[in-house]
Short mmCIF file of C-alpha atoms in Angstrom, two decimals:
data_model
loop_
_atom_site.label_atom_id
_atom_site.label_comp_id
_atom_site.label_asym_id
_atom_site.label_seq_id
_atom_site.Cartn_x
_atom_site.Cartn_y
_atom_site.Cartn_z
CA MET A 1 0.00 0.00 0.00
CA LYS A 2 0.90 3.63 -0.59
CA PHE A 3 -0.52 6.58 1.33
CA GLY A 4 -1.34 10.18 0.48
CA ILE A 5 -3.39 13.03 1.93
CA VAL A 6 -6.72 14.36 0.61
CA PHE A 7 -8.23 17.67 1.71
CA PHE A 8 -12.04 17.82 1.78
CA PRO A 9 -13.26 20.80 3.83
CA THR A 10 -16.73 20.40 5.34
CA VAL A 11 -16.73 23.69 7.24
CA GLY A 12 -18.07 27.19 6.69
CA PRO A 13 -17.44 30.64 8.14
CA ALA A 14 -19.25 29.80 11.39
CA ASP A 15 -16.73 27.00 12.02
CA ARG A 16 -13.44 28.23 10.60
CA SER A 17 -12.49 30.96 8.16
CA ALA A 18 -11.31 29.91 4.73
CA GLN A 19 -8.06 31.77 5.39
CA GLN A 20 -7.41 29.68 8.51
CA TYR A 21 -8.40 26.42 6.79
CA PHE A 22 -6.05 26.98 3.86
CA ASP A 23 -3.21 28.10 6.11
CA GLU A 24 -3.52 24.92 8.17
CA SER A 25 -3.91 22.70 5.10
CA LEU A 26 -0.81 24.13 3.41
CA ARG A 27 1.18 23.55 6.61
CA LEU A 28 -0.03 19.94 6.45
CA VAL A 29 1.17 19.82 2.83
CA ASP A 30 4.63 20.71 4.16
CA LEU A 31 4.32 17.85 6.64
CA ALA A 32 3.21 15.43 3.93
CA GLU A 33 6.34 16.29 1.94
CA GLU A 34 8.52 15.82 5.04
CA LEU A 35 6.96 12.50 6.12
CA GLY A 36 7.05 10.83 2.70
CA PHE A 37 3.37 10.69 1.74
CA VAL A 38 2.99 10.11 -1.99
CA HIS A 39 0.39 12.76 -2.83
CA VAL A 40 -1.77 15.63 -1.67
CA LYS A 41 -5.20 16.16 -3.24
CA MET A 42 -7.97 18.73 -3.13
CA VAL A 43 -11.65 18.34 -4.02
CA GLU A 44 -13.93 20.60 -6.11
CA HIS A 45 -17.33 21.67 -4.73
CA TYR A 46 -19.39 24.83 -4.39
CA PHE A 47 -21.72 26.79 -2.07
CA PHE A 48 -22.18 24.34 0.83
CA SER A 49 -19.98 23.60 3.83
CA TYR A 50 -19.61 20.21 2.10
CA GLY A 51 -16.50 21.06 0.07
CA GLY A 52 -17.53 24.62 -0.69
CA TYR A 53 -14.24 26.13 0.44
CA SER A 54 -12.63 24.55 -2.62
CA PRO A 55 -14.26 25.78 -5.84
CA ASP A 56 -10.90 25.46 -7.67
CA PRO A 57 -8.52 22.70 -6.55
CA VAL A 58 -5.90 23.83 -9.08
CA THR A 59 -5.42 27.08 -7.15
CA PHE A 60 -4.71 25.20 -3.92
CA LEU A 61 -2.41 22.73 -5.69
CA ALA A 62 -0.44 25.56 -7.30
CA ALA A 63 0.22 26.93 -3.82
CA ALA A 64 1.21 23.43 -2.70
CA ALA A 65 3.55 23.08 -5.70
CA GLY A 66 5.51 26.15 -4.63
CA ARG A 67 6.16 24.64 -1.18
CA THR A 68 7.16 21.13 -2.26
CA SER A 69 9.47 19.30 -4.62
CA ARG A 70 8.51 15.62 -4.36
CA VAL A 71 4.88 14.94 -3.39
CA ARG A 72 2.41 14.50 -6.26
CA LEU A 73 -0.49 16.93 -6.68
CA GLY A 74 -3.93 15.52 -7.40
CA THR A 75 -7.35 16.91 -8.23
CA SER A 76 -9.96 14.94 -6.33
CA ALA A 77 -11.68 15.61 -8.63
CA THR A 78 -12.16 18.51 -11.00
CA ILE A 79 -15.43 18.72 -12.97
CA PRO A 80 -15.26 19.02 -16.80
CA ALA A 81 -19.00 19.84 -16.98
CA PHE A 82 -18.39 23.13 -15.16
CA GLN A 83 -15.49 24.43 -17.30
CA HIS A 84 -14.60 24.81 -20.94
CA PRO A 85 -12.11 22.04 -21.85
CA VAL A 86 -9.61 24.52 -23.30
CA LYS A 87 -9.57 26.38 -19.99
CA LEU A 88 -9.31 23.27 -17.80
CA ALA A 89 -6.65 21.63 -20.01
CA GLY A 90 -4.58 24.81 -19.89
CA LYS A 91 -4.83 25.20 -16.10
CA LEU A 92 -3.76 21.60 -15.49
CA ALA A 93 -0.91 21.84 -18.02
CA MET A 94 0.29 25.03 -16.35
CA LEU A 95 0.21 23.29 -12.96
CA ASP A 96 2.17 20.39 -14.43
CA ASN A 97 4.87 22.86 -15.50
CA ILE A 98 4.91 24.76 -12.20
CA SER A 99 5.31 21.47 -10.32
CA ASN A 100 7.88 19.96 -12.72
CA GLY A 101 5.54 17.18 -13.80
CA ARG A 102 3.81 16.13 -10.58
CA VAL A 103 0.11 16.41 -11.54
CA ASP A 104 -2.41 13.57 -11.24
CA ALA A 105 -5.57 14.71 -13.04
CA ALA A 106 -8.73 13.16 -11.62
CA PHE A 107 -12.03 14.05 -13.28
CA GLY A 108 -15.54 13.57 -11.90
CA ARG A 109 -19.14 14.12 -12.93
CA ALA A 110 -20.39 15.97 -9.79
CA PHE A 111 -23.66 14.92 -8.17
CA LEU A 112 -25.21 17.86 -6.31
CA PRO A 113 -28.31 19.30 -8.06
CA ASP A 114 -27.72 22.81 -6.71
CA GLU A 115 -24.28 22.97 -8.34
CA PHE A 116 -25.69 22.03 -11.75
CA LYS A 117 -28.51 24.56 -11.32
CA ALA A 118 -26.03 27.35 -10.54
CA PHE A 119 -24.02 26.60 -13.69
CA GLY A 120 -27.18 26.29 -15.79
CA ILE A 121 -26.37 22.72 -16.85
CA PRO A 122 -28.98 19.93 -16.92
CA MET A 123 -27.99 16.99 -14.72
CA ASP A 124 -29.10 14.56 -17.42
CA GLU A 125 -26.17 15.83 -19.55
CA SER A 126 -23.53 15.18 -16.88
CA LYS A 127 -22.19 11.88 -18.19
CA ASP A 128 -21.99 13.04 -21.82
CA ARG A 129 -20.31 16.29 -20.75
CA PHE A 130 -17.84 14.33 -18.64
CA VAL A 131 -16.89 11.97 -21.47
CA GLU A 132 -16.61 14.77 -24.01
CA GLY A 133 -14.63 16.99 -21.65
CA VAL A 134 -12.03 14.33 -20.81
CA GLN A 135 -11.69 13.43 -24.49
CA ALA A 136 -11.13 17.06 -25.47
CA ILE A 137 -8.60 17.66 -22.67
CA LYS A 138 -6.53 14.60 -23.61
CA ARG A 139 -6.47 15.68 -27.25
CA LEU A 140 -5.41 19.21 -26.30
CA TRP A 141 -2.57 17.78 -24.21
CA THR A 142 -1.28 15.43 -26.90
CA GLU A 143 -2.09 16.95 -30.31
CA GLU A 144 -1.42 20.15 -32.22
CA ASP A 145 -3.91 22.14 -34.29
CA VAL A 146 -6.79 20.40 -32.55
CA VAL A 147 -10.18 20.73 -34.21
CA PHE A 148 -12.92 19.56 -31.88
CA ASP A 149 -16.55 19.16 -32.93
CA GLY A 150 -18.42 17.89 -29.91
CA ARG A 151 -22.01 18.09 -28.77
CA PHE A 152 -21.25 20.77 -26.19
CA HIS A 153 -18.00 22.35 -27.39
CA GLN A 154 -16.62 23.18 -30.81
CA PHE A 155 -13.25 24.81 -31.30
CA GLY A 156 -10.09 24.80 -33.37
CA PRO A 157 -7.70 24.55 -34.84
CA VAL A 158 -5.85 25.35 -31.59
CA THR A 159 -2.55 24.22 -30.10
CA LEU A 160 -2.55 24.34 -26.31
CA LEU A 161 0.19 26.21 -24.50
CA PRO A 162 1.93 25.38 -22.29
CA ARG A 163 2.38 21.72 -23.20
CA PRO A 164 2.32 19.32 -20.21
CA VAL A 165 5.65 18.20 -18.79
CA GLN A 166 4.50 14.58 -18.40
CA GLN A 167 4.29 12.71 -21.67
CA PRO A 168 2.09 11.83 -23.35
CA HIS A 169 0.04 13.58 -20.65
CA PRO A 170 -0.49 13.62 -16.86
CA PRO A 171 -2.06 10.45 -15.40
CA VAL A 172 -5.84 10.54 -15.82
CA PHE A 173 -8.07 9.25 -13.02
CA VAL A 174 -11.82 8.73 -13.18
CA THR A 175 -13.61 9.43 -9.91
CA THR A 176 -16.68 7.28 -9.40
CA ALA A 177 -18.93 6.78 -6.40
CA ARG A 178 -21.53 4.15 -7.25
CA SER A 179 -21.50 3.19 -10.91
CA ALA A 180 -20.14 -0.20 -12.01
CA GLU A 181 -20.51 1.03 -15.61
CA SER A 182 -18.16 3.95 -14.89
CA CYS A 183 -15.58 1.51 -13.51
CA ALA A 184 -15.83 -0.62 -16.65
CA GLU A 185 -15.50 2.39 -18.95
CA ALA A 186 -12.49 3.67 -17.00
CA GLY A 187 -10.76 0.31 -17.36
CA ARG A 188 -11.39 0.11 -21.10
CA ALA A 189 -10.10 3.66 -21.61
CA GLY A 190 -6.91 2.99 -19.64
CA HIS A 191 -7.80 5.52 -16.95
CA SER A 192 -6.84 5.01 -13.33
CA LEU A 193 -9.60 4.77 -10.73
CA GLN A 194 -10.45 6.87 -7.69
CA THR A 195 -13.37 6.01 -5.39
CA VAL A 196 -14.79 6.34 -1.88
CA PRO A 197 -15.45 3.02 -0.10
CA ASN A 198 -17.80 4.78 2.32
CA VAL A 199 -20.64 4.91 -0.23
CA MET A 200 -20.97 1.18 -0.98
CA SER A 201 -20.69 -2.20 0.68
CA THR A 202 -17.45 -4.18 0.71
CA ASP A 203 -18.92 -6.74 -1.70
CA GLU A 204 -20.09 -4.01 -4.08
CA LEU A 205 -16.63 -2.48 -4.10
CA LYS A 206 -14.98 -5.85 -4.67
CA ASN A 207 -17.27 -6.35 -7.66
CA ARG A 208 -16.46 -2.94 -9.11
CA LEU A 209 -12.73 -3.51 -8.78
CA SER A 210 -13.07 -6.91 -10.43
CA VAL A 211 -14.95 -5.34 -13.33
CA TYR A 212 -12.42 -2.51 -13.61
CA ARG A 213 -9.38 -4.81 -13.59
CA ALA A 214 -10.98 -7.21 -16.09
CA GLU A 215 -11.86 -4.41 -18.50
CA TRP A 216 -8.38 -2.90 -18.10
CA ALA A 217 -6.70 -6.16 -19.08
CA GLY A 218 -9.30 -6.96 -21.73
CA ALA A 219 -8.64 -3.67 -23.50
CA GLY A 220 -4.96 -4.56 -23.83
CA HIS A 221 -3.58 -2.47 -20.97
CA THR A 222 -0.81 -4.15 -18.99
CA PRO A 223 -2.25 -5.75 -15.83
CA GLY A 224 -0.78 -4.27 -12.68
CA THR A 225 0.01 -0.87 -14.20
CA GLU A 226 -3.37 0.60 -13.27
CA GLN A 227 -3.62 2.86 -10.23
CA ILE A 228 -6.49 2.52 -7.74
CA HIS A 229 -6.98 5.19 -5.08
CA PHE A 230 -9.39 4.92 -2.12
CA SER A 231 -10.26 7.84 0.18
CA TYR A 232 -10.88 7.28 3.89
CA PRO A 233 -11.46 9.74 6.74
CA CYS A 234 -8.63 9.14 9.21
CA VAL A 235 -7.98 10.03 12.85
CA VAL A 236 -5.10 8.38 14.72
CA ALA A 237 -4.16 9.16 18.33
CA PRO A 238 -1.87 7.42 20.83
CA ASN A 239 -4.96 6.38 22.78
CA GLY A 240 -7.70 4.54 20.89
CA GLU A 241 -10.55 5.98 22.94
CA GLU A 242 -9.33 9.52 22.33
CA ALA A 243 -9.12 8.77 18.61
CA ARG A 244 -12.72 7.49 18.61
CA ARG A 245 -13.91 10.59 20.48
CA LEU A 246 -12.27 12.87 17.93
CA GLY A 247 -13.30 10.67 15.00
CA ARG A 248 -16.94 10.53 16.09
CA HIS A 249 -17.07 14.33 16.33
CA ASP A 250 -15.50 14.71 12.89
CA ASP A 251 -17.74 12.10 11.25
CA ASP A 252 -20.90 13.54 12.79
CA ARG A 253 -20.05 16.99 11.40
CA ASN A 254 -19.12 15.56 7.99
CA THR A 255 -22.40 13.62 7.85
CA ALA A 256 -24.37 16.75 8.75
CA ALA A 257 -22.59 18.67 5.99
CA ILE A 258 -23.38 16.16 3.27
CA HIS A 259 -26.96 15.83 4.53
CA ARG A 260 -27.48 19.55 3.97
CA ALA A 261 -25.76 19.43 0.58
CA VAL A 262 -27.92 16.58 -0.79
CA GLN A 263 -31.22 17.95 0.50
CA SER A 264 -32.36 18.90 -2.99
CA TRP A 265 -32.19 15.23 -4.02
CA GLY A 266 -35.42 14.90 -2.02
CA THR A 267 -37.20 16.73 -4.87
CA THR A 268 -34.91 15.85 -7.81
CA THR A 269 -34.68 12.92 -10.20
CA SER A 270 -32.28 12.42 -13.10
CA SER A 271 -31.84 9.61 -15.59
CA ALA A 272 -28.08 10.13 -15.25
CA TYR A 273 -28.21 9.40 -11.50
CA PRO A 274 -30.49 6.41 -10.90
CA GLY A 275 -31.26 5.92 -7.22
CA TYR A 276 -29.78 9.22 -6.10
CA GLU A 277 -33.23 10.47 -5.10
CA ARG A 278 -32.83 8.23 -2.06
CA LEU A 279 -29.55 9.88 -1.06
CA PHE A 280 -31.12 12.46 1.23
CA GLU A 281 -32.87 9.80 3.29
CA ALA A 282 -29.79 7.58 3.26
CA THR A 283 -27.68 10.24 4.94
CA LYS A 284 -30.14 10.22 7.85
CA ARG A 285 -29.25 6.58 8.45
CA SER A 286 -25.49 7.10 8.40
CA HIS A 287 -24.09 6.20 11.83
CA PHE A 288 -20.54 6.32 13.15
CA GLU A 289 -20.56 2.88 14.79
CA ASP A 290 -21.90 1.19 11.65
CA LYS A 291 -19.14 2.75 9.57
CA MET A 292 -16.52 1.73 12.09
CA ASP A 293 -17.77 -1.87 12.09
CA ALA A 294 -17.63 -1.92 8.28
CA LYS A 295 -14.11 -0.37 8.28
CA LYS A 296 -15.24 2.62 6.26
CA LEU A 297 -13.32 4.93 8.62
CA LEU A 298 -9.70 4.66 9.71
CA ILE A 299 -9.92 5.68 13.35
CA GLY A 300 -8.09 4.44 16.45
CA SER A 301 -4.68 3.91 17.95
CA PRO A 302 -1.79 3.06 15.59
CA GLU A 303 -2.28 -0.66 16.31
CA GLN A 304 -6.03 -0.46 15.67
CA VAL A 305 -5.64 1.45 12.40
CA ARG A 306 -2.94 -0.95 11.25
CA SER A 307 -5.37 -3.84 11.83
CA GLN A 308 -8.09 -2.01 9.88
CA LEU A 309 -5.72 -1.48 6.97
CA GLU A 310 -4.64 -5.12 6.97
CA ASP A 311 -8.29 -6.13 6.54
CA ILE A 312 -8.69 -3.60 3.72
CA ALA A 313 -5.59 -4.98 1.99
CA ASP A 314 -6.93 -8.54 2.34
CA TRP A 315 -10.23 -7.49 0.75
CA PHE A 316 -8.98 -5.31 -2.10
CA GLY A 317 -5.27 -6.03 -2.58
CA ASP A 318 -1.96 -4.57 -1.48
CA ASP A 319 -1.61 -2.56 -4.70
CA ILE A 320 -4.10 0.16 -3.78
CA THR A 321 -3.22 3.68 -2.67
CA ILE A 322 -5.02 5.17 0.32
CA SER A 323 -5.83 8.89 0.42
CA LEU A 324 -6.23 9.90 4.06
CA GLY A 325 -8.77 12.58 4.88
CA VAL A 326 -7.07 14.13 7.89
CA HIS A 327 -8.42 17.70 7.98
CA SER A 328 -12.07 18.42 7.20
CA GLY A 329 -11.76 21.46 9.46
CA HIS A 330 -13.71 20.23 12.49
CA LEU A 331 -10.62 19.10 14.41
CA GLY A 332 -7.54 21.14 15.16
CA PHE A 333 -4.34 21.41 13.13
CA GLU A 334 -2.42 19.47 15.77
CA ASP A 335 -4.95 16.61 15.63
CA ALA A 336 -4.34 16.29 11.87
CA ALA A 337 -0.57 16.56 12.29
CA THR A 338 -0.62 13.86 14.99
CA THR A 339 -2.58 11.57 12.68
CA MET A 340 -0.04 12.07 9.90
CA ARG A 341 2.98 11.54 12.13
CA LEU A 342 1.58 8.38 13.74
CA MET A 343 0.65 6.98 10.32
CA ALA A 344 4.11 7.70 8.92
CA GLU A 345 6.08 6.55 11.95
CA GLN A 346 4.05 3.75 13.55
CA VAL A 347 1.46 2.42 11.08
CA ILE A 348 2.93 2.41 7.56
CA PRO A 349 6.33 0.89 8.49
CA LYS A 350 4.64 -2.09 10.17
CA LEU A 351 2.34 -2.57 7.19
CA SER A 352 5.39 -2.65 4.94
CA GLN A 353 6.69 -5.65 6.91
CA ARG A 354 3.67 -7.79 5.96
#
């Protein structure tokens, strides 16, 4: 296993100012570089405390690039439906140059009705806009005099500047939450995979990984070269009970934030998001103890978290990369720093001895 850090703020001005959150998060980026974590990532969301402090992950990652020289910089994820592909391709290529070729470009479809409404984009178009956007961005990164004639965007001939440092282009990840079809399509296209185990059962996730790996190999991509990233909220403390106290507080606040953000699903349906109309009610039934029992949270003493990770490796394989959500903003900077230090010094080395 490899380990990185993902930043997903679920706070608003009543909890913590954006200035304070970013200051603390960038200090944690410094710590990630020092401790040997493989990446730092930032999400893209709008308007709500659920991710709303990060409307542009590229801005945060550019700041992170200027403070680091080794750790990779990942979008988690950026949304092609909400930007013109020429603009998004150029921003990511510029970040790849600023960072000397350290960008991992993860793309997602988004799923909050209020975000689509604000951008004036029908939710039913989200999948087609995602596919078209990723296709256009990859062409802009790899071709010259690109002429693009899509359903939503037409442009060209244009040659993107700057060209990406990584050739033929930065690694492309597809972020998916629930769709087995999206996993299959990602495998066939040769895209790496990024997902959140919290939103499905262990058996469902095993099935999706099996489909993804089979489609990857079936499309002629070399087995074992794919990258699979999971994101887990993580709180580690020297004492397991203290970790659970902190982790319960953090998870309760995160659950409340997503519950508010998905409220409009109570009155929304979309053919592109089957079953999502039940999401609002589902968040009411999300309980800390149930998630702990299912190992959907990494919370406890170093020994307890190591045991949780060993089970995860047995279920899904040792070749996955874990993105640790250490700072949603509800706990203090020192709590997040303690988690990172204990992971780097007491958990990961013992896992490596397996």
